[in-house]
Amino acid sequence: MPRIGQFKQPDGDRLSDRVAIALLTRTYPPELVDRAVTESGSSGRRQRLLPPRLVVYFVLAMCLFVDKGYQEVARMLTQGLSWAGLGAEPSQVPTAAAISRARVKLGAAPLKALFEQAVKSSGVELTTDESYGRRRLLMVDDMTFDVPDSKENVMCFGSSKARGVGPSELPQVHVMALVEYATRAIVHAAAGPSANVADSMPAEDLFTALRPTDLLVADHALVHTAQWAAAVARGADLLCPVGPEVALPIGRELPDGSHLSDLADASGNHLTAGHSRVRVISYTGGRSARLERHRLITSIVDHETAPAAELAALYSDRCEAESPLRDLKTRQMGRIETLRSRTPECVEQEIWGHLLVHHAIGPLLPTAPGSRTSDEWHGRLFR
């Protein structure tokens, strides 16, 4: 019972929810959202209750309040926007069916454009101090998410049980991200059907964001030779492990213990356009008392600018890095294990929504137990 002069908020109407919405609108102000909508060509004919800007904010709120239904999210959103001074509360809340139709009409492109604008405006992709020599250090992160088993999702993503890649019978979407080493910031992402990691379609889309002087470090052998060539063709360098089944004939041995070799495709044909030359690094290490033998390949063939011991240390540190996508899945989504969307286009839209929310609230999340802070990473990797 409130005391005299106090106002008791209705059940479910919390100040923290309004502050959370305000955080999203501060990170993604209306003019930034409108520009993303316009540049993606999704402005179209405006609806009275659900204009494109509001639908973008709804997707973000939906990914922030993952345990709430559509209409409850819409109610919380409109109250939060009104509290933040970005509009009056409407006389009626749109129905769940109307919201679903508006999401389909909006598509994924505005959310993707908004993420790219947010990364660029925050200066994340221009970071220069998390580097190895003159190379910007990036790592690959990946994660699978269950999606509803609608007809459209099954046709696009398949059945994980039929593929034998997981215990879930639900279709799964595979998300891959480029992450900066020290900041843990996701700078680009791609999604596609969940499959064997090395065959994954998202990897090819992901590599289009690479630029000259990037050094991409992977914690497992995710690249096939064609993907390797595509990445190197963009001027980037790669460092990743390879299994014993990959034949890498010993070429010229180098003073640091590495040796040159040629990367071939499954038919034994060497890659063209000068992309097949690799350097092979073998070392013994491990995170436990039991040491293991590792074999890495890199496109950096000059052992003087990148000694084998330094590259082995980079790979070892990558293996110990906290996964932003795992953090998103376990701490941001909480107990929710399945995305909401029942069509592939909306699945992609929802993934961009989660990435945008992670971009906004990531700096506020506590460091996971056992993980390193940015200062610790910077001290170890870039001393």
XYZ file of C-alpha atoms in Angstrom:
383
model
C 0.000 0.000 0.000
C 1.604 3.303 -1.046
C 1.820 6.131 1.459
C -0.081 9.360 0.897
C 1.407 11.267 -2.032
C 2.973 8.183 -3.558
C 1.954 6.596 -6.852
C 1.979 2.823 -7.105
C 2.955 1.684 -10.594
C 0.754 -0.987 -12.188
C 1.996 -4.569 -12.023
C 4.638 -5.191 -14.663
C 5.290 -1.456 -15.176
C 8.806 -0.988 -13.802
C 11.128 1.973 -13.988
C 13.982 -0.381 -14.949
C 12.055 -1.438 -18.076
C 11.616 2.180 -19.134
C 15.294 2.886 -18.502
C 16.199 -0.144 -20.640
C 14.113 1.211 -23.528
C 15.717 4.622 -23.063
C 19.153 2.980 -23.290
C 18.208 1.479 -26.652
C 16.934 4.813 -27.989
C 20.052 6.582 -26.753
C 22.286 4.016 -28.453
C 20.127 4.013 -31.578
C 18.492 7.465 -31.819
C 15.512 7.939 -34.148
C 17.549 9.675 -36.856
C 19.964 6.724 -37.008
C 17.065 4.258 -37.223
C 15.339 6.313 -39.926
C 18.542 6.467 -41.968
C 18.960 2.683 -41.743
C 15.360 2.167 -42.852
C 15.705 4.582 -45.767
C 19.069 3.272 -46.968
C 17.796 -0.303 -46.897
C 14.799 0.661 -49.027
C 12.274 -0.497 -46.429
C 10.449 2.768 -45.702
C 7.487 2.015 -47.978
C 3.936 3.005 -47.110
C 3.662 3.931 -43.453
C 1.155 2.287 -41.134
C -0.575 4.357 -38.491
C 0.190 2.116 -35.520
C 3.359 0.447 -36.779
C 5.593 2.759 -38.847
C 9.012 1.280 -39.784
C 10.906 3.110 -37.030
C 8.590 1.730 -34.376
C 8.913 -1.790 -35.788
C 12.711 -1.544 -35.573
C 12.433 -0.475 -31.945
C 9.951 -3.292 -31.370
C 12.442 -5.883 -32.659
C 15.078 -4.475 -30.304
C 12.658 -4.518 -27.374
C 11.563 -8.049 -28.303
C 15.208 -9.163 -28.102
C 15.679 -7.299 -24.826
C 12.558 -8.700 -23.136
C 12.880 -12.232 -24.480
C 10.346 -13.769 -22.089
C 7.476 -11.410 -22.968
C 4.746 -11.851 -25.569
C 4.331 -9.541 -28.556
C 1.611 -7.330 -27.082
C 3.356 -7.044 -23.727
C 6.588 -6.030 -25.470
C 4.626 -3.461 -27.511
C 3.063 -2.051 -24.339
C 6.439 -1.818 -22.587
C 7.989 -0.239 -25.662
C 5.377 2.481 -26.078
C 5.518 3.315 -22.375
C 9.311 3.455 -22.516
C 9.322 5.662 -25.618
C 6.794 7.998 -23.999
C 8.875 8.142 -20.807
C 11.974 8.965 -22.908
C 10.078 11.807 -24.630
C 9.942 10.091 -28.027
C 6.188 9.865 -28.450
C 2.864 9.645 -26.675
C 1.375 6.346 -25.632
C -1.136 5.186 -28.283
C -4.764 4.638 -27.447
C -4.442 0.968 -28.414
C -1.699 -1.632 -28.571
C -1.313 -3.444 -31.917
C -2.371 -7.071 -32.009
C 0.205 -9.870 -32.196
C -0.944 -10.636 -35.749
C -0.451 -7.012 -36.823
C 3.028 -6.975 -35.275
C 3.947 -10.201 -37.095
C 2.840 -8.728 -40.423
C 4.797 -5.535 -39.740
C 7.947 -7.545 -38.974
C 7.602 -9.445 -42.236
C 7.078 -6.209 -44.171
C 10.127 -4.584 -42.547
C 12.488 -7.485 -43.270
C 16.041 -7.920 -42.005
C 17.834 -5.264 -44.072
C 17.102 -2.244 -41.790
C 18.389 -4.077 -38.716
C 21.550 -5.125 -40.545
C 22.072 -1.563 -41.817
C 21.523 -0.206 -38.307
C 24.139 -2.581 -36.895
C 26.681 -1.561 -39.531
C 26.004 2.133 -38.858
C 26.283 1.616 -35.102
C 29.619 -0.187 -35.417
C 30.948 2.532 -37.699
C 29.719 5.428 -35.543
C 31.150 3.861 -32.384
C 34.585 3.674 -33.986
C 34.902 -0.055 -33.261
C 36.055 -1.015 -36.735
C 38.665 1.760 -36.742
C 40.491 0.528 -33.655
C 44.231 0.453 -34.189
C 45.731 -0.331 -30.776
C 44.526 -3.955 -30.721
C 46.963 -4.924 -33.430
C 49.775 -7.263 -34.241
C 52.355 -5.188 -36.003
C 50.276 -3.209 -38.479
C 47.564 -5.852 -38.620
C 44.170 -5.472 -36.966
C 43.567 -8.592 -34.904
C 40.203 -10.309 -35.347
C 38.877 -13.650 -34.233
C 35.987 -15.748 -35.484
C 33.170 -16.587 -33.094
C 30.267 -18.869 -33.959
C 27.148 -20.267 -32.322
C 23.995 -22.169 -33.311
C 20.493 -21.132 -32.268
C 17.315 -23.223 -32.356
C 14.430 -21.789 -34.385
C 10.745 -22.800 -34.500
C 9.988 -25.792 -36.714
C 7.709 -23.948 -39.124
C 7.554 -25.220 -42.696
C 9.576 -22.236 -43.949
C 12.297 -22.665 -41.325
C 12.610 -26.400 -41.923
C 12.961 -25.826 -45.663
C 15.665 -23.202 -45.142
C 17.583 -24.498 -42.133
C 16.796 -28.198 -42.259
C 16.474 -30.596 -39.359
C 19.462 -30.746 -37.041
C 18.518 -34.289 -35.991
C 18.495 -35.443 -39.632
C 21.930 -33.899 -40.153
C 23.255 -35.498 -36.992
C 24.796 -32.244 -35.756
C 22.957 -31.919 -32.461
C 20.430 -33.397 -30.066
C 17.689 -30.905 -30.927
C 14.997 -31.818 -33.432
C 14.399 -28.132 -34.125
C 15.973 -26.418 -37.121
C 19.094 -24.481 -36.250
C 20.633 -21.309 -37.631
C 24.405 -20.908 -37.581
C 25.684 -17.433 -36.675
C 29.295 -16.418 -37.258
C 30.890 -13.153 -36.162
C 34.108 -11.216 -36.562
C 35.242 -10.058 -33.128
C 38.052 -7.715 -32.155
C 40.594 -9.343 -29.904
C 40.856 -6.997 -26.923
C 37.502 -5.184 -26.972
C 35.372 -8.309 -27.563
C 33.320 -6.117 -29.903
C 31.436 -7.818 -32.725
C 32.233 -5.880 -35.903
C 30.423 -8.035 -38.470
C 28.202 -11.107 -38.541
C 26.518 -13.508 -40.941
C 23.935 -16.247 -40.535
C 22.862 -19.302 -42.482
C 21.845 -22.946 -42.175
C 23.634 -24.845 -39.444
C 25.988 -27.396 -40.968
C 29.492 -28.663 -40.666
C 31.443 -25.566 -39.642
C 33.909 -25.808 -42.498
C 31.085 -26.026 -45.042
C 29.154 -23.178 -43.494
C 27.660 -20.601 -45.830
C 28.016 -17.771 -43.248
C 31.815 -18.033 -43.451
C 31.788 -16.908 -47.082
C 29.546 -13.942 -46.248
C 31.658 -13.122 -43.210
C 34.889 -12.896 -45.162
C 33.495 -10.144 -47.393
C 33.987 -7.767 -44.435
C 37.714 -8.467 -44.199
C 40.081 -5.752 -45.318
C 43.799 -5.514 -46.033
C 46.039 -5.711 -42.933
C 43.468 -7.797 -40.996
C 44.795 -10.888 -39.240
C 41.967 -13.355 -38.664
C 42.571 -15.999 -35.975
C 40.222 -18.986 -35.724
C 40.031 -21.473 -32.871
C 39.140 -24.408 -35.124
C 39.604 -25.360 -38.739
C 36.624 -23.489 -40.149
C 38.009 -22.644 -43.564
C 37.962 -24.802 -46.651
C 40.473 -23.950 -49.311
C 37.980 -21.906 -51.348
C 37.121 -19.800 -48.308
C 40.798 -19.445 -47.502
C 41.452 -18.105 -51.006
C 38.496 -15.712 -50.768
C 39.800 -14.252 -47.502
C 43.375 -13.908 -48.705
C 42.144 -12.340 -51.953
C 40.793 -9.435 -49.883
C 44.287 -8.782 -48.556
C 43.710 -10.307 -45.127
C 45.944 -12.832 -43.401
C 44.678 -15.949 -41.639
C 45.834 -18.178 -38.817
C 43.972 -21.369 -37.957
C 44.584 -24.978 -36.914
C 44.411 -27.935 -39.268
C 43.871 -31.591 -38.474
C 46.217 -34.465 -39.231
C 44.027 -35.498 -42.173
C 45.091 -32.402 -44.143
C 48.140 -33.177 -46.281
C 50.695 -30.383 -46.116
C 53.940 -31.430 -47.803
C 57.055 -30.032 -46.184
C 58.684 -27.353 -48.281
C 61.493 -25.019 -47.280
C 62.180 -25.143 -43.552
C 62.538 -21.776 -41.841
C 64.799 -20.702 -38.944
C 61.910 -20.359 -36.464
C 60.954 -24.043 -36.862
C 58.056 -23.483 -39.269
C 58.051 -24.611 -42.879
C 56.408 -23.601 -46.135
C 53.791 -25.723 -47.869
C 50.932 -25.534 -50.369
C 47.249 -25.740 -49.501
C 45.254 -27.963 -51.873
C 41.565 -28.616 -52.346
C 39.841 -31.960 -51.819
C 40.953 -33.130 -55.271
C 44.588 -32.350 -54.555
C 44.668 -29.284 -56.808
C 46.594 -26.302 -55.499
C 44.766 -23.018 -55.197
C 45.308 -20.460 -57.917
C 46.275 -16.788 -57.988
C 49.066 -17.258 -55.463
C 46.731 -18.127 -52.595
C 47.964 -21.665 -51.952
C 51.278 -20.821 -50.277
C 51.043 -21.283 -46.523
C 53.342 -21.554 -43.561
C 52.952 -24.488 -41.187
C 53.629 -24.034 -37.467
C 53.757 -26.956 -35.043
C 53.935 -26.472 -31.291
C 53.091 -28.203 -28.034
C 50.777 -26.520 -25.558
C 47.466 -26.722 -23.733
C 45.270 -25.168 -21.081
C 45.458 -28.168 -18.754
C 48.220 -30.294 -17.290
C 48.054 -32.445 -20.405
C 49.989 -30.871 -23.250
C 48.810 -31.379 -26.820
C 50.444 -31.108 -30.203
C 48.966 -28.415 -32.435
C 49.462 -27.665 -36.109
C 48.612 -24.234 -37.478
C 48.659 -22.769 -40.945
C 49.009 -19.093 -41.762
C 49.115 -17.016 -44.901
C 51.954 -14.971 -43.384
C 54.944 -16.651 -44.974
C 57.523 -14.160 -43.679
C 58.881 -15.682 -40.465
C 60.766 -12.507 -39.527
C 57.708 -10.240 -39.293
C 55.629 -12.938 -37.581
C 57.764 -15.543 -35.763
C 56.205 -18.941 -35.141
C 56.295 -18.551 -31.354
C 54.309 -15.296 -31.497
C 51.640 -16.738 -33.797
C 51.350 -19.829 -31.599
C 50.816 -17.531 -28.591
C 48.098 -15.618 -30.480
C 46.282 -18.845 -31.275
C 46.628 -20.089 -27.702
C 45.189 -16.833 -26.352
C 42.326 -17.036 -28.844
C 41.395 -20.457 -27.457
C 41.048 -18.936 -23.980
C 38.981 -15.940 -25.114
C 35.448 -15.400 -23.901
C 32.873 -15.914 -26.660
C 30.610 -12.872 -27.206
C 28.000 -15.030 -28.959
C 27.977 -17.529 -26.104
C 27.651 -14.605 -23.721
C 24.702 -13.370 -25.793
C 23.051 -16.770 -25.763
C 23.522 -17.602 -22.087
C 23.361 -14.274 -20.263
C 21.426 -12.001 -22.619
C 18.808 -14.566 -23.672
C 18.814 -16.337 -20.318
C 16.538 -19.353 -20.135
C 15.106 -18.780 -23.633
C 16.725 -21.357 -25.900
C 14.727 -20.876 -29.109
C 14.308 -17.780 -31.267
C 10.737 -16.594 -31.900
C 10.681 -16.138 -35.655
C 8.861 -18.564 -37.939
C 10.278 -17.420 -41.284
C 13.956 -17.274 -42.363
C 13.785 -13.536 -43.106
C 12.477 -12.808 -39.623
C 15.029 -15.205 -38.099
C 17.769 -13.080 -39.652
C 15.990 -9.938 -38.479
C 15.832 -11.309 -34.931
C 19.536 -12.234 -34.968
C 20.475 -8.677 -35.951
C 18.174 -7.482 -33.178
C 20.041 -9.581 -30.599
C 23.387 -8.327 -31.923
C 22.176 -4.727 -31.671
C 20.995 -5.268 -28.095
C 24.323 -6.893 -27.243
C 26.131 -3.893 -28.755
C 24.069 -1.588 -26.523
C 24.179 -3.468 -23.219
C 27.402 -5.473 -23.625
C 29.591 -2.898 -21.817
C 27.166 -3.004 -18.856
C 27.273 -6.774 -18.398
C 29.556 -8.103 -15.650
C 32.593 -10.032 -16.765
C 31.836 -13.751 -16.814
C 33.510 -15.813 -14.057
C 36.936 -16.968 -15.151
C 37.116 -14.608 -18.132
C 39.586 -11.806 -18.604
C 38.870 -8.115 -18.568
C 39.861 -5.967 -21.535
C 42.817 -4.570 -19.566
C 44.050 -8.086 -18.837
C 43.740 -9.040 -22.500
C 45.525 -5.900 -23.591
C 48.328 -6.486 -21.092
C 48.928 -10.053 -22.222
C 48.414 -9.804 -25.957
C 49.808 -6.367 -26.732
C 52.600 -5.932 -24.208
